[in-house]
């Protein structure tokens, strides 16, 4: 989403080249990206930053640019239509017979545009899907219906001939199917490559179930033969074992110019969602600045224990009295936070995917901070607190009204994104990004 916010397909293309060069340097030639899904009300907030936005044309153009950039370095992209592709809601409301009658109309929907464009321009590349077959009753009937629809649309209407890949390896808690049966149902739904469960016992059982199905069911045997043919053709064109097994020198993995390029891309993406300049512009360097950040998962094992540490470090170069006080979603605001809220000349509140169903809500923290600052600012003779809210994930976090707050979105909490948003918050650079429509 940061790339779409930067509104430059040229930058997206160059990003694809940079990623492709790094992948090629370690012997990889295939990447499960980008996503072709549109951002919608049903998009899980934790997945929002992986999309290019809600405008089909923007998603199509940026996905195409990224794929072309990867291809320029010899990397084959496997776009992801996860967690659902455009026909999933139709499956919920129609029988297979009704679906067959209306599938042409469904394929004309805007949501289908990025997928149709990929199929037309890359008919032999791979595609990744993640339909939750386990969400439906009569699982085998549903799998057959999905396969029939995919054959009609992808293989027929779109003339797509490449292999299809499953992005689902394990059923969620509460599903009516267990992990060991999921690869079998995925195969029945028409996907050519399935993911096996991580658990060793479930993995072995799933292989036995697949083997038994192939030995006893002519349809399953045909599906496996067709899948093997598609995958073999794909490997011949796009995957190279000699390239993958070539030894690399450690210095070949050092691509320092990519950090500079990434910083440029991050700077272009920072988006102000409020009018005017940052309220921190002109604030005395000796003022107390309170930074409130949520507890979130680390990006990778080598990240700081607090992923927002780079933000605090960048701000502290301009404000010697910065107070970085994280908050946990379970404890909310504590007696540690309240004295700082009463004394700070300015407050920066960081939000990160506040509406996700997969993490604890940050709503109570937001309400408590707003309540304390409203009461403080209403006191006679009290100088109004300067307030900044940063969206470091799903931009929809800033849809709610934050009266008196200046909002800015950086879409991510990687080091590059946090350093770029710091420059805007401090008034050192203008925000040039545009919220992806």
Short mmCIF file of C-alpha atoms in Angstrom, two decimals:
data_model
loop_
_atom_site.label_atom_id
_atom_site.label_comp_id
_atom_site.label_asym_id
_atom_site.label_seq_id
_atom_site.Cartn_x
_atom_site.Cartn_y
_atom_site.Cartn_z
CA UNK A 1 0.00 0.00 0.00
CA UNK A 2 2.94 2.32 0.58
CA UNK A 3 3.82 1.98 -3.10
CA UNK A 4 0.30 2.88 -4.20
CA UNK A 5 0.29 5.85 -1.82
CA UNK A 6 3.42 7.11 -3.53
CA UNK A 7 1.32 7.21 -6.76
CA UNK A 8 4.23 6.27 -9.02
CA UNK A 9 4.17 3.03 -10.99
CA UNK A 10 7.77 3.79 -11.99
CA UNK A 11 8.77 3.54 -8.33
CA UNK A 12 6.77 0.32 -8.01
CA UNK A 13 8.58 -1.11 -11.03
CA UNK A 14 11.97 -0.17 -9.58
CA UNK A 15 10.92 -1.73 -6.25
CA UNK A 16 10.16 -4.95 -8.10
CA UNK A 17 13.61 -4.84 -9.69
CA UNK A 18 15.28 -4.22 -6.33
CA UNK A 19 13.41 -7.11 -4.69
CA UNK A 20 14.14 -9.30 -7.71
CA UNK A 21 17.84 -8.52 -7.57
CA UNK A 22 17.97 -9.47 -3.88
CA UNK A 23 16.04 -12.70 -4.48
CA UNK A 24 18.25 -13.62 -7.43
CA UNK A 25 21.36 -12.98 -5.35
CA UNK A 26 20.39 -15.84 -3.02
CA UNK A 27 19.29 -18.20 -5.79
CA UNK A 28 15.52 -17.68 -5.69
CA UNK A 29 13.48 -17.29 -8.85
CA UNK A 30 9.87 -17.41 -7.57
CA UNK A 31 8.04 -15.13 -5.14
CA UNK A 32 4.50 -15.38 -3.72
CA UNK A 33 3.54 -11.76 -4.38
CA UNK A 34 1.94 -9.29 -4.97
CA UNK A 35 -1.69 -9.41 -3.84
CA UNK A 36 -4.43 -8.71 -6.39
CA UNK A 37 -7.19 -8.23 -3.80
CA UNK A 38 -8.88 -4.87 -3.40
CA UNK A 39 -9.06 -3.17 -0.02
CA UNK A 40 -12.66 -3.43 1.19
CA UNK A 41 -14.66 -3.37 4.39
CA UNK A 42 -14.16 -7.14 4.66
CA UNK A 43 -10.36 -6.92 4.42
CA UNK A 44 -8.69 -7.97 7.66
CA UNK A 45 -6.75 -4.91 8.91
CA UNK A 46 -3.56 -6.94 9.31
CA UNK A 47 -3.74 -7.70 5.56
CA UNK A 48 -4.64 -4.15 4.47
CA UNK A 49 -1.06 -2.96 3.98
CA UNK A 50 -0.44 -5.84 1.54
CA UNK A 51 -3.04 -4.47 -0.90
CA UNK A 52 -2.61 -1.62 -3.37
CA UNK A 53 -5.91 -0.03 -2.29
CA UNK A 54 -9.56 -0.21 -3.30
CA UNK A 55 -9.40 1.22 -6.83
CA UNK A 56 -9.28 -1.63 -9.41
CA UNK A 57 -7.26 0.39 -11.93
CA UNK A 58 -4.68 1.42 -9.32
CA UNK A 59 -4.35 -2.15 -8.07
CA UNK A 60 -4.00 -3.42 -11.64
CA UNK A 61 -1.37 -0.84 -12.63
CA UNK A 62 0.80 -1.19 -9.52
CA UNK A 63 0.56 -5.00 -9.48
CA UNK A 64 1.59 -5.04 -13.15
CA UNK A 65 4.51 -2.69 -12.50
CA UNK A 66 5.79 -4.79 -9.58
CA UNK A 67 5.49 -8.02 -11.56
CA UNK A 68 7.34 -6.49 -14.52
CA UNK A 69 10.09 -5.24 -12.20
CA UNK A 70 10.53 -8.73 -10.76
CA UNK A 71 10.57 -10.25 -14.25
CA UNK A 72 13.31 -7.82 -15.31
CA UNK A 73 15.57 -9.62 -12.82
CA UNK A 74 14.42 -13.10 -13.83
CA UNK A 75 11.96 -13.57 -10.97
CA UNK A 76 8.54 -15.11 -11.57
CA UNK A 77 5.71 -13.58 -9.52
CA UNK A 78 2.90 -15.66 -8.07
CA UNK A 79 0.18 -13.07 -7.28
CA UNK A 80 -1.99 -13.72 -4.29
CA UNK A 81 -5.78 -13.53 -4.28
CA UNK A 82 -6.01 -14.16 -0.55
CA UNK A 83 -7.99 -14.33 1.70
CA UNK A 84 -10.73 -14.61 -0.93
CA UNK A 85 -11.18 -14.09 -4.61
CA UNK A 86 -14.05 -12.13 -6.16
CA UNK A 87 -16.53 -15.01 -6.25
CA UNK A 88 -16.43 -16.11 -2.63
CA UNK A 89 -19.49 -14.13 -1.54
CA UNK A 90 -21.42 -15.54 -4.48
CA UNK A 91 -20.67 -19.05 -3.26
CA UNK A 92 -22.26 -18.18 0.06
CA UNK A 93 -25.53 -17.06 -1.50
CA UNK A 94 -26.05 -19.26 -4.56
CA UNK A 95 -26.22 -22.91 -5.40
CA UNK A 96 -23.66 -24.26 -7.91
CA UNK A 97 -26.33 -24.28 -10.63
CA UNK A 98 -27.28 -20.66 -10.01
CA UNK A 99 -23.61 -19.73 -9.88
CA UNK A 100 -22.95 -21.24 -13.30
CA UNK A 101 -25.71 -19.09 -14.78
CA UNK A 102 -24.38 -15.87 -13.29
CA UNK A 103 -20.63 -16.41 -13.40
CA UNK A 104 -20.15 -14.28 -16.53
CA UNK A 105 -21.86 -11.34 -14.85
CA UNK A 106 -19.76 -11.81 -11.72
CA UNK A 107 -16.55 -11.81 -13.77
CA UNK A 108 -17.40 -8.32 -15.03
CA UNK A 109 -17.24 -6.82 -11.53
CA UNK A 110 -14.50 -4.25 -10.76
CA UNK A 111 -12.97 -6.61 -8.20
CA UNK A 112 -12.12 -8.99 -11.02
CA UNK A 113 -10.13 -6.41 -13.05
CA UNK A 114 -6.63 -7.01 -11.55
CA UNK A 115 -7.00 -10.79 -11.76
CA UNK A 116 -8.32 -10.71 -15.35
CA UNK A 117 -5.46 -8.44 -16.40
CA UNK A 118 -2.86 -10.79 -14.91
CA UNK A 119 -4.39 -13.81 -16.63
CA UNK A 120 -4.34 -11.99 -19.97
CA UNK A 121 -0.76 -10.77 -19.72
CA UNK A 122 0.84 -13.72 -17.87
CA UNK A 123 -1.14 -16.80 -18.99
CA UNK A 124 1.61 -19.26 -18.03
CA UNK A 125 2.74 -17.78 -14.71
CA UNK A 126 1.42 -19.05 -11.38
CA UNK A 127 -1.48 -17.76 -9.27
CA UNK A 128 -2.05 -18.17 -5.55
CA UNK A 129 -5.54 -18.58 -4.05
CA UNK A 130 -6.84 -18.95 -0.55
CA UNK A 131 -10.54 -19.74 -0.61
CA UNK A 132 -11.54 -21.01 2.85
CA UNK A 133 -13.31 -24.18 1.70
CA UNK A 134 -13.62 -25.08 5.36
CA UNK A 135 -16.09 -22.21 5.89
CA UNK A 136 -18.85 -24.01 4.00
CA UNK A 137 -21.16 -26.94 4.76
CA UNK A 138 -21.00 -29.95 2.43
CA UNK A 139 -17.29 -29.45 1.92
CA UNK A 140 -16.77 -31.76 -1.06
CA UNK A 141 -19.72 -30.27 -2.97
CA UNK A 142 -18.31 -26.80 -2.33
CA UNK A 143 -14.86 -27.86 -3.52
CA UNK A 144 -16.35 -29.23 -6.74
CA UNK A 145 -18.32 -26.00 -7.28
CA UNK A 146 -15.21 -23.87 -6.80
CA UNK A 147 -13.23 -26.04 -9.20
CA UNK A 148 -15.97 -25.84 -11.86
CA UNK A 149 -16.14 -22.07 -11.54
CA UNK A 150 -12.36 -21.70 -11.67
CA UNK A 151 -12.21 -23.86 -14.78
CA UNK A 152 -14.95 -21.82 -16.45
CA UNK A 153 -13.46 -18.43 -15.64
CA UNK A 154 -9.69 -18.93 -15.49
CA UNK A 155 -9.17 -21.69 -18.02
CA UNK A 156 -12.10 -20.76 -20.25
CA UNK A 157 -12.95 -17.09 -20.24
CA UNK A 158 -9.46 -15.81 -19.27
CA UNK A 159 -7.54 -18.57 -21.09
CA UNK A 160 -5.14 -18.82 -18.17
CA UNK A 161 -2.97 -21.95 -18.40
CA UNK A 162 -0.52 -21.61 -15.51
CA UNK A 163 -0.52 -23.57 -12.24
CA UNK A 164 -2.63 -22.48 -9.29
CA UNK A 165 -1.20 -22.55 -5.77
CA UNK A 166 -2.90 -22.81 -2.39
CA UNK A 167 -2.02 -20.28 0.30
CA UNK A 168 -3.91 -22.17 3.00
CA UNK A 169 -2.06 -24.86 4.96
CA UNK A 170 -4.07 -25.11 8.16
CA UNK A 171 -7.74 -24.75 9.02
CA UNK A 172 -8.64 -22.05 11.54
CA UNK A 173 -9.85 -22.89 15.00
CA UNK A 174 -13.48 -23.97 14.96
CA UNK A 175 -13.50 -25.11 11.32
CA UNK A 176 -15.47 -28.22 10.40
CA UNK A 177 -12.42 -29.80 8.74
CA UNK A 178 -9.12 -30.79 10.33
CA UNK A 179 -5.70 -29.90 8.94
CA UNK A 180 -4.97 -33.35 7.53
CA UNK A 181 -8.04 -33.23 5.24
CA UNK A 182 -7.48 -29.68 4.00
CA UNK A 183 -4.93 -30.55 1.23
CA UNK A 184 -7.40 -33.11 -0.18
CA UNK A 185 -10.23 -30.54 -0.28
CA UNK A 186 -7.83 -27.99 -1.78
CA UNK A 187 -6.98 -30.46 -4.54
CA UNK A 188 -10.67 -31.06 -5.20
CA UNK A 189 -11.19 -27.31 -5.51
CA UNK A 190 -8.88 -27.36 -8.51
CA UNK A 191 -5.60 -25.98 -7.16
CA UNK A 192 -2.48 -27.55 -8.66
CA UNK A 193 -0.10 -27.06 -5.73
CA UNK A 194 -1.28 -27.55 -2.14
CA UNK A 195 0.36 -26.64 1.14
CA UNK A 196 0.81 -29.34 3.76
CA UNK A 197 0.28 -28.75 7.50
CA UNK A 198 3.31 -27.81 9.59
CA UNK A 199 2.62 -30.48 12.19
CA UNK A 200 4.65 -33.57 11.16
CA UNK A 201 1.92 -36.05 12.10
CA UNK A 202 -0.81 -34.09 10.29
CA UNK A 203 1.51 -33.68 7.29
CA UNK A 204 2.05 -37.44 7.02
CA UNK A 205 -1.67 -38.14 7.40
CA UNK A 206 -2.55 -35.59 4.70
CA UNK A 207 -0.12 -37.27 2.29
CA UNK A 208 -1.71 -40.66 2.99
CA UNK A 209 -5.18 -39.22 2.38
CA UNK A 210 -4.06 -37.72 -0.94
CA UNK A 211 -2.42 -41.00 -1.98
CA UNK A 212 -5.52 -43.02 -1.12
CA UNK A 213 -7.73 -40.59 -3.03
CA UNK A 214 -5.57 -40.83 -6.14
CA UNK A 215 -5.51 -44.64 -5.98
CA UNK A 216 -9.28 -45.03 -5.52
CA UNK A 217 -10.85 -42.05 -7.31
CA UNK A 218 -10.46 -41.54 -11.09
CA UNK A 219 -11.31 -37.83 -10.74
CA UNK A 220 -8.57 -37.31 -8.15
CA UNK A 221 -6.08 -39.19 -10.31
CA UNK A 222 -6.97 -36.98 -13.29
CA UNK A 223 -6.61 -33.81 -11.22
CA UNK A 224 -3.16 -34.87 -10.04
CA UNK A 225 -2.01 -35.72 -13.58
CA UNK A 226 -3.24 -32.35 -14.87
CA UNK A 227 -1.56 -30.56 -11.97
CA UNK A 228 1.73 -32.38 -12.55
CA UNK A 229 1.68 -31.37 -16.22
CA UNK A 230 1.01 -27.69 -15.43
CA UNK A 231 3.67 -27.56 -12.72
CA UNK A 232 6.26 -29.31 -14.90
CA UNK A 233 5.69 -26.83 -17.73
CA UNK A 234 5.92 -23.92 -15.30
CA UNK A 235 9.18 -25.22 -13.80
CA UNK A 236 10.71 -25.58 -17.26
CA UNK A 237 10.04 -21.94 -18.06
CA UNK A 238 10.53 -20.19 -14.74
CA UNK A 239 12.55 -22.27 -12.26
CA UNK A 240 16.23 -23.09 -12.57
CA UNK A 241 17.92 -25.56 -10.23
CA UNK A 242 21.46 -24.68 -11.43
CA UNK A 243 20.74 -21.04 -10.63
CA UNK A 244 19.25 -21.89 -7.25
CA UNK A 245 22.17 -24.13 -6.25
CA UNK A 246 24.95 -21.81 -7.39
CA UNK A 247 27.05 -20.82 -4.38
CA UNK A 248 27.12 -17.13 -3.52
CA UNK A 249 29.83 -15.03 -2.00
CA UNK A 250 28.63 -13.13 1.10
CA UNK A 251 29.55 -9.77 -0.44
CA UNK A 252 27.13 -10.43 -3.33
CA UNK A 253 24.24 -10.15 -0.87
CA UNK A 254 25.19 -6.60 0.18
CA UNK A 255 23.06 -4.19 -1.83
CA UNK A 256 23.40 -0.88 0.07
CA UNK A 257 21.88 1.22 -2.72
CA UNK A 258 18.58 -0.55 -2.13
CA UNK A 259 18.30 1.06 1.31
CA UNK A 260 18.57 4.48 -0.30
CA UNK A 261 15.94 3.58 -2.89
CA UNK A 262 13.60 2.16 -0.22
CA UNK A 263 13.90 5.35 1.83
CA UNK A 264 12.90 7.38 -1.23
CA UNK A 265 9.84 5.16 -1.73
CA UNK A 266 8.84 5.46 1.93
CA UNK A 267 9.15 9.24 1.82
CA UNK A 268 6.91 9.42 -1.22
CA UNK A 269 4.22 7.37 0.52
CA UNK A 270 3.72 9.38 3.72
CA UNK A 271 0.18 10.74 3.62
CA UNK A 272 -1.28 13.59 5.67
CA UNK A 273 -4.97 13.07 6.41
CA UNK A 274 -5.39 16.50 8.05
CA UNK A 275 -5.06 19.96 6.57
CA UNK A 276 -2.22 22.30 7.37
CA UNK A 277 1.26 21.74 8.69
CA UNK A 278 2.29 19.44 11.51
CA UNK A 279 1.59 21.04 14.91
CA UNK A 280 5.09 20.01 16.02
CA UNK A 281 6.60 22.52 13.61
CA UNK A 282 7.94 25.37 15.72
CA UNK A 283 7.69 23.48 19.02
CA UNK A 284 10.62 24.29 21.31
CA UNK A 285 13.25 21.50 21.34
CA UNK A 286 13.19 21.49 25.14
CA UNK A 287 9.45 20.80 25.28
CA UNK A 288 8.23 17.49 26.69
CA UNK A 289 7.06 15.31 23.80
CA UNK A 290 5.14 12.17 24.74
CA UNK A 291 5.20 9.25 22.30
CA UNK A 292 2.56 6.56 22.92
CA UNK A 293 3.04 3.37 20.88
CA UNK A 294 1.16 0.05 20.94
CA UNK A 295 2.59 -3.36 21.62
CA UNK A 296 2.76 -5.11 18.23
CA UNK A 297 4.55 -8.17 16.80
CA UNK A 298 8.11 -7.70 15.59
CA UNK A 299 8.69 -7.69 11.83
CA UNK A 300 11.48 -10.27 12.08
CA UNK A 301 13.60 -11.85 14.84
CA UNK A 302 16.41 -9.29 14.45
CA UNK A 303 14.07 -6.33 14.98
CA UNK A 304 14.23 -4.37 18.23
CA UNK A 305 12.06 -5.77 21.02
CA UNK A 306 9.94 -2.64 20.57
CA UNK A 307 9.33 -2.17 16.81
CA UNK A 308 8.68 1.55 17.38
CA UNK A 309 12.12 2.16 18.85
CA UNK A 310 13.34 3.70 15.53
CA UNK A 311 10.51 6.25 15.74
CA UNK A 312 11.48 7.28 19.25
CA UNK A 313 15.15 7.44 18.32
CA UNK A 314 14.43 9.65 15.28
CA UNK A 315 12.23 12.04 17.29
CA UNK A 316 14.77 12.31 20.10
CA UNK A 317 17.27 13.97 17.76
CA UNK A 318 14.97 17.03 17.73
CA UNK A 319 13.42 16.79 21.21
CA UNK A 320 15.79 16.11 24.07
CA UNK A 321 12.89 15.57 26.47
CA UNK A 322 11.12 12.93 24.44
CA UNK A 323 9.30 10.39 26.58
CA UNK A 324 8.57 7.18 24.72
CA UNK A 325 6.02 5.24 26.78
CA UNK A 326 4.59 2.13 25.08
CA UNK A 327 1.18 0.83 26.07
CA UNK A 328 0.00 -2.76 26.09
CA UNK A 329 -3.43 -3.51 24.71
CA UNK A 330 -4.38 -5.63 27.72
CA UNK A 331 -3.39 -3.10 30.40
CA UNK A 332 -4.28 0.06 28.46
CA UNK A 333 -3.32 3.36 30.07
CA UNK A 334 -1.75 2.99 33.51
CA UNK A 335 -0.59 5.34 36.23
CA UNK A 336 2.70 5.59 34.34
CA UNK A 337 1.04 7.19 31.32
CA UNK A 338 -1.29 9.65 33.06
CA UNK A 339 1.34 12.00 34.59
CA UNK A 340 3.05 12.32 31.21
CA UNK A 341 -0.28 13.14 29.54
CA UNK A 342 -0.81 15.90 32.11
CA UNK A 343 2.63 17.49 31.53
CA UNK A 344 3.51 16.95 27.86
CA UNK A 345 3.46 19.94 25.54
CA UNK A 346 2.75 17.60 22.65
CA UNK A 347 1.50 14.03 22.30
CA UNK A 348 2.05 11.59 19.44
CA UNK A 349 -0.37 8.65 19.51
CA UNK A 350 0.49 5.72 17.22
CA UNK A 351 -2.28 3.40 16.04
CA UNK A 352 -1.74 0.07 14.33
CA UNK A 353 -4.63 -1.97 12.91
CA UNK A 354 -7.02 -0.97 15.68
CA UNK A 355 -10.04 -2.72 14.14
CA UNK A 356 -8.40 -6.12 13.63
CA UNK A 357 -10.32 -9.05 15.02
CA UNK A 358 -7.03 -10.89 15.51
CA UNK A 359 -5.52 -8.55 18.10
CA UNK A 360 -6.82 -6.78 21.18
CA UNK A 361 -8.67 -3.55 20.56
CA UNK A 362 -6.88 -0.22 20.96
CA UNK A 363 -10.18 1.66 21.15
CA UNK A 364 -10.14 1.94 24.94
CA UNK A 365 -6.65 3.45 24.90
CA UNK A 366 -7.65 5.96 22.23
CA UNK A 367 -10.75 7.01 24.16
CA UNK A 368 -8.83 7.35 27.42
CA UNK A 369 -6.10 9.50 25.84
CA UNK A 370 -8.66 11.77 24.20
CA UNK A 371 -10.63 12.10 27.43
CA UNK A 372 -7.59 13.07 29.52
CA UNK A 373 -6.38 15.62 26.98
CA UNK A 374 -9.84 17.15 26.54
CA UNK A 375 -10.14 17.64 30.28
CA UNK A 376 -6.65 19.09 30.48
CA UNK A 377 -7.13 21.50 27.56
CA UNK A 378 -10.43 22.72 29.03
CA UNK A 379 -8.74 23.95 32.22
CA UNK A 380 -8.56 27.79 32.48
CA UNK A 381 -5.20 29.20 31.41
CA UNK A 382 -4.00 25.82 30.15
CA UNK A 383 -2.07 25.93 26.88
CA UNK A 384 -3.61 23.51 24.40
CA UNK A 385 -1.72 20.28 23.86
CA UNK A 386 -0.34 19.75 20.38
CA UNK A 387 -1.62 16.40 19.19
CA UNK A 388 -0.49 14.10 16.36
CA UNK A 389 -1.95 10.69 15.48
CA UNK A 390 0.04 8.32 13.26
CA UNK A 391 -1.51 5.38 11.42
CA UNK A 392 1.24 2.77 11.20
CA UNK A 393 -0.84 0.10 9.48
CA UNK A 394 -4.33 0.03 8.04
CA UNK A 395 -5.15 3.60 6.90
CA UNK A 396 -8.76 2.97 7.91
CA UNK A 397 -7.59 3.47 11.50
CA UNK A 398 -7.82 7.20 10.80
CA UNK A 399 -11.34 7.14 9.38
CA UNK A 400 -12.80 7.93 12.79
CA UNK A 401 -12.95 11.52 13.88
CA UNK A 402 -9.98 12.77 15.88
CA UNK A 403 -11.01 16.38 16.64
CA UNK A 404 -8.01 18.57 17.34
CA UNK A 405 -5.52 15.95 16.17
CA UNK A 406 -3.28 16.19 13.13
CA UNK A 407 -3.24 12.84 11.33
CA UNK A 408 -0.64 11.21 9.12
CA UNK A 409 -0.34 7.70 7.73
CA UNK A 410 2.81 5.68 7.02
CA UNK A 411 1.07 2.29 6.37
CA UNK A 412 3.76 0.26 8.11
CA UNK A 413 6.03 0.17 11.14
CA UNK A 414 9.25 -0.87 9.45
CA UNK A 415 12.28 1.24 10.20
CA UNK A 416 12.14 3.00 6.83
CA UNK A 417 8.48 3.94 7.20
CA UNK A 418 8.97 5.26 10.75
CA UNK A 419 12.00 7.34 9.81
CA UNK A 420 10.12 8.81 6.84
CA UNK A 421 7.05 9.73 8.87
CA UNK A 422 9.30 11.38 11.48
CA UNK A 423 10.52 13.85 8.86
CA UNK A 424 6.93 14.85 8.09
CA UNK A 425 5.83 15.03 11.72
CA UNK A 426 8.79 17.30 12.54
CA UNK A 427 7.94 19.55 9.59
CA UNK A 428 11.20 18.78 7.81
CA UNK A 429 9.44 17.43 4.71
CA UNK A 430 5.98 17.72 3.18
CA UNK A 431 3.69 14.71 2.98
CA UNK A 432 3.26 13.88 -0.70
CA UNK A 433 1.46 10.56 -0.48
CA UNK A 434 -2.18 10.00 -1.44
CA UNK A 435 -4.52 7.63 0.35
CA UNK A 436 -5.05 4.67 -2.02
CA UNK A 437 -8.65 4.99 -3.22
#
